[in-house]
Tab-separated table of C-alpha atoms in Angstrom:
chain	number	residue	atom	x	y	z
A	1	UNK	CA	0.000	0.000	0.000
A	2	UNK	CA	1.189	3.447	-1.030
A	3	UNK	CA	1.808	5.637	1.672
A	4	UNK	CA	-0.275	8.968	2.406
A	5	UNK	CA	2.697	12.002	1.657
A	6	UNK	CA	2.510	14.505	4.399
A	7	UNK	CA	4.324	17.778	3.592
A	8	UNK	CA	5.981	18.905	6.899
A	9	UNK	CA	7.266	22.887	6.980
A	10	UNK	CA	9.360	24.659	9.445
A	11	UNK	CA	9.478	27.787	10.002
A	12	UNK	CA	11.914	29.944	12.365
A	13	UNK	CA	10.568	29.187	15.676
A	14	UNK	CA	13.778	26.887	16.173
A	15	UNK	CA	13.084	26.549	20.254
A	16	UNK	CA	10.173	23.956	19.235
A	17	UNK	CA	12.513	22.202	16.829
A	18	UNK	CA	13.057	19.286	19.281
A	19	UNK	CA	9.828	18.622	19.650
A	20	UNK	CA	9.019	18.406	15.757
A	21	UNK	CA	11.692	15.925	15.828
A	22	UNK	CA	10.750	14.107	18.493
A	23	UNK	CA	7.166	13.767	16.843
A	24	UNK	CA	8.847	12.919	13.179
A	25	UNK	CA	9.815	9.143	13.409
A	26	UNK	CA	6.374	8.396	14.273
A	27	UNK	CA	4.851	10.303	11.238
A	28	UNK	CA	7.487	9.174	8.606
A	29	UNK	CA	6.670	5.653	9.696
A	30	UNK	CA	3.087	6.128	9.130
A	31	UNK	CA	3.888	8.650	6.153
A	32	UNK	CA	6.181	10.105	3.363
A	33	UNK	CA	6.985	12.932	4.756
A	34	UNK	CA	8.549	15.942	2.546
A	35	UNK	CA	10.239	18.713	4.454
A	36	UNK	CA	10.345	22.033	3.619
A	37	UNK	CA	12.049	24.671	5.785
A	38	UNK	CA	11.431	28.505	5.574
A	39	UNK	CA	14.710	29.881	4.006
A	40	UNK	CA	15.873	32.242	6.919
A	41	UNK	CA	15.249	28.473	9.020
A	42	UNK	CA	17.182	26.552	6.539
A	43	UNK	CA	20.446	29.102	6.966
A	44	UNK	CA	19.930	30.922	10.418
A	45	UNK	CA	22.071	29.287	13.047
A	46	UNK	CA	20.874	30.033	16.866
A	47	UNK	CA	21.605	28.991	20.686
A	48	UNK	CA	18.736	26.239	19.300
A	49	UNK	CA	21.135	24.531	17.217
A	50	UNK	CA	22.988	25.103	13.908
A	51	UNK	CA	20.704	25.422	10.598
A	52	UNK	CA	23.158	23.296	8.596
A	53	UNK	CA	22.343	20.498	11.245
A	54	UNK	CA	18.504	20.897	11.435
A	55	UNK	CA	18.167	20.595	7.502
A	56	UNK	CA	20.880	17.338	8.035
A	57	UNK	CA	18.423	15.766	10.721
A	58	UNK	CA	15.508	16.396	8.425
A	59	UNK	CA	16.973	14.625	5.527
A	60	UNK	CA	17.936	11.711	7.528
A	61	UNK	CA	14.840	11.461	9.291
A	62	UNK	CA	12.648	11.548	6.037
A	63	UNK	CA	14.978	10.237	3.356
A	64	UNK	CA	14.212	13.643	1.489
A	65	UNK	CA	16.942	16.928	0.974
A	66	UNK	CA	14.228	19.657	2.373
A	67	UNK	CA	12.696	21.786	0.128
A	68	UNK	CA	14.342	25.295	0.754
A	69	UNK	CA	12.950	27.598	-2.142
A	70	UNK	CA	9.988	29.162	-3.650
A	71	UNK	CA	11.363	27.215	-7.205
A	72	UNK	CA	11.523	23.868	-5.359
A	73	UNK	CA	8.017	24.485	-3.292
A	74	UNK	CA	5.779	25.538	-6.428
A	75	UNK	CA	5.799	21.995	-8.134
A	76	UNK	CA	4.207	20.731	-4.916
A	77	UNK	CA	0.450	21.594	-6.020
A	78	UNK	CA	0.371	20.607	-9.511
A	79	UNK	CA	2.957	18.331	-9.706
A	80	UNK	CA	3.696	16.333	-7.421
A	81	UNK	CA	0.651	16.745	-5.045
A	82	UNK	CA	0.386	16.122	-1.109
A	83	UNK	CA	-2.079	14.641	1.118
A	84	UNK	CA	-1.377	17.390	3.597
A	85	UNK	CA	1.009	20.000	4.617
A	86	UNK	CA	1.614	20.291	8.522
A	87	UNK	CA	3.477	23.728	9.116
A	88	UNK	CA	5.011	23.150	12.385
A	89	UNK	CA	6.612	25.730	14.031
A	90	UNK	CA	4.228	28.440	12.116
A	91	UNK	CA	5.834	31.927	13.167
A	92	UNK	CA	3.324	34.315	13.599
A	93	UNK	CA	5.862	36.189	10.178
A	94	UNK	CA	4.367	33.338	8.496
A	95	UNK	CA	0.830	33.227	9.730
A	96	UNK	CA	0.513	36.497	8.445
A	97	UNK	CA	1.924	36.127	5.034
A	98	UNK	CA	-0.478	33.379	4.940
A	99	UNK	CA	-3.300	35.581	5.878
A	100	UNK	CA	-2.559	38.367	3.459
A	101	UNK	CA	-1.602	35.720	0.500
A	102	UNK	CA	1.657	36.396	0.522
A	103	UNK	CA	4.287	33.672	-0.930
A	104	UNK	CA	8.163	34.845	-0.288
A	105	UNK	CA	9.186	31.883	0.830
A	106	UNK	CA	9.561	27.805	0.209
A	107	UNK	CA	6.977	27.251	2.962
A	108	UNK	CA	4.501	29.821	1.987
A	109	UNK	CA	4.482	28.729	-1.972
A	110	UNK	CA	4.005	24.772	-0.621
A	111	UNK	CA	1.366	26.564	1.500
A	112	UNK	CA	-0.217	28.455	-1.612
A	113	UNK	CA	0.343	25.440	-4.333
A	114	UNK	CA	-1.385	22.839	-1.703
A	115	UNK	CA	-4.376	24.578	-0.935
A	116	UNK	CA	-4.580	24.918	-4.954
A	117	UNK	CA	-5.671	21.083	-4.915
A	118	UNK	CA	-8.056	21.897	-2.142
A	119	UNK	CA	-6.169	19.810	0.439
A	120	UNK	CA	-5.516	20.165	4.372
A	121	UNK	CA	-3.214	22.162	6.109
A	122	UNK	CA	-2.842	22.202	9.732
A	123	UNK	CA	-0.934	25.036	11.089
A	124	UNK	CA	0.973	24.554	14.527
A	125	UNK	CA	1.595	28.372	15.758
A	126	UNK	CA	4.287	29.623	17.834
A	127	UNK	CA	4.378	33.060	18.456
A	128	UNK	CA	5.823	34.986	21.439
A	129	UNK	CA	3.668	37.575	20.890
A	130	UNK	CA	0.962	35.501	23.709
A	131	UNK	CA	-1.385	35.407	20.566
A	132	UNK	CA	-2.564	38.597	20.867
A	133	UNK	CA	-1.119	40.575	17.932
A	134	UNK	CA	-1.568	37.158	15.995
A	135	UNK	CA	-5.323	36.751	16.667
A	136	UNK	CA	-6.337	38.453	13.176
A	137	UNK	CA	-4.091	36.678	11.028
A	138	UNK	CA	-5.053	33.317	13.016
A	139	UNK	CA	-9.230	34.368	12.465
A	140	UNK	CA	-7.960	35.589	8.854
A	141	UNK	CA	-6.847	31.898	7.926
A	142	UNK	CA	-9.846	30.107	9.937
């Protein structure tokens, strides 16, 4: 049996890293699981971790190089279609490019050419800002 492929996008909230991680070998047993990290995520180093390393632990975890790039994201609608995308961290950045329709980046083109084929996305946000200036974006993608 085929399995379901579950996009899986980071974004730059790279304190919840560990626990996307923790959650992934469940999921890629289960699923094919394509990552995609946010560019700034994909080359940003912090006291998290180094980027270099988060994009190697992806790849080794899913058996996929991450999609880093609005060129490599855009072929995931038409193309080569997911079951889902799972944006997990969502950065409240992202949430609102989301909102507004906004695609500058590898996760927010996946984002854009998914919900072309009328598929789910579940969005996982992390924000510092305690939700509140979030809230519209969040009611703006509901």
């Amino acid at each position: 049996m085929e399995k379901y492929k579950i996009g899986l996008a980071l974004c730059g909230s790279y304190c919840t890293y560990e626990k996307v991680f923790e959650a992934l070998p469940a999921l890629a047993e289960k699923y094919e699981i394509i990552p995609i990290m946010r560019e700034p995520a994909s080359r940003t180093d912090s006291r998290f971790g180094e980027a270099r390393e988060f994009a190697a632990r992806l790849e080794a975890m899913t058996g996929k190089k991450p999609v880093m790039s609005i060129k490599e994201a855009e072929p995931l609608g038409p193309a080569n279609p997911m079951d889902a995308l799972i944006i997990a961290p969502c950065t409240g950045n992202t949430m609102a490019k989301l909102a507004a329709g906004i695609t500058d980046s590898a996760v927010t083109m996946a984002a854009k050419a998914h919900l072309r084929n009328g598929k789910p996305v579940v969005i996982a946000f992390s924000t510092n800002d305690g939700l509140s200036g979030s809230a519209p974006n969040i009611a703006a993608l509901l």
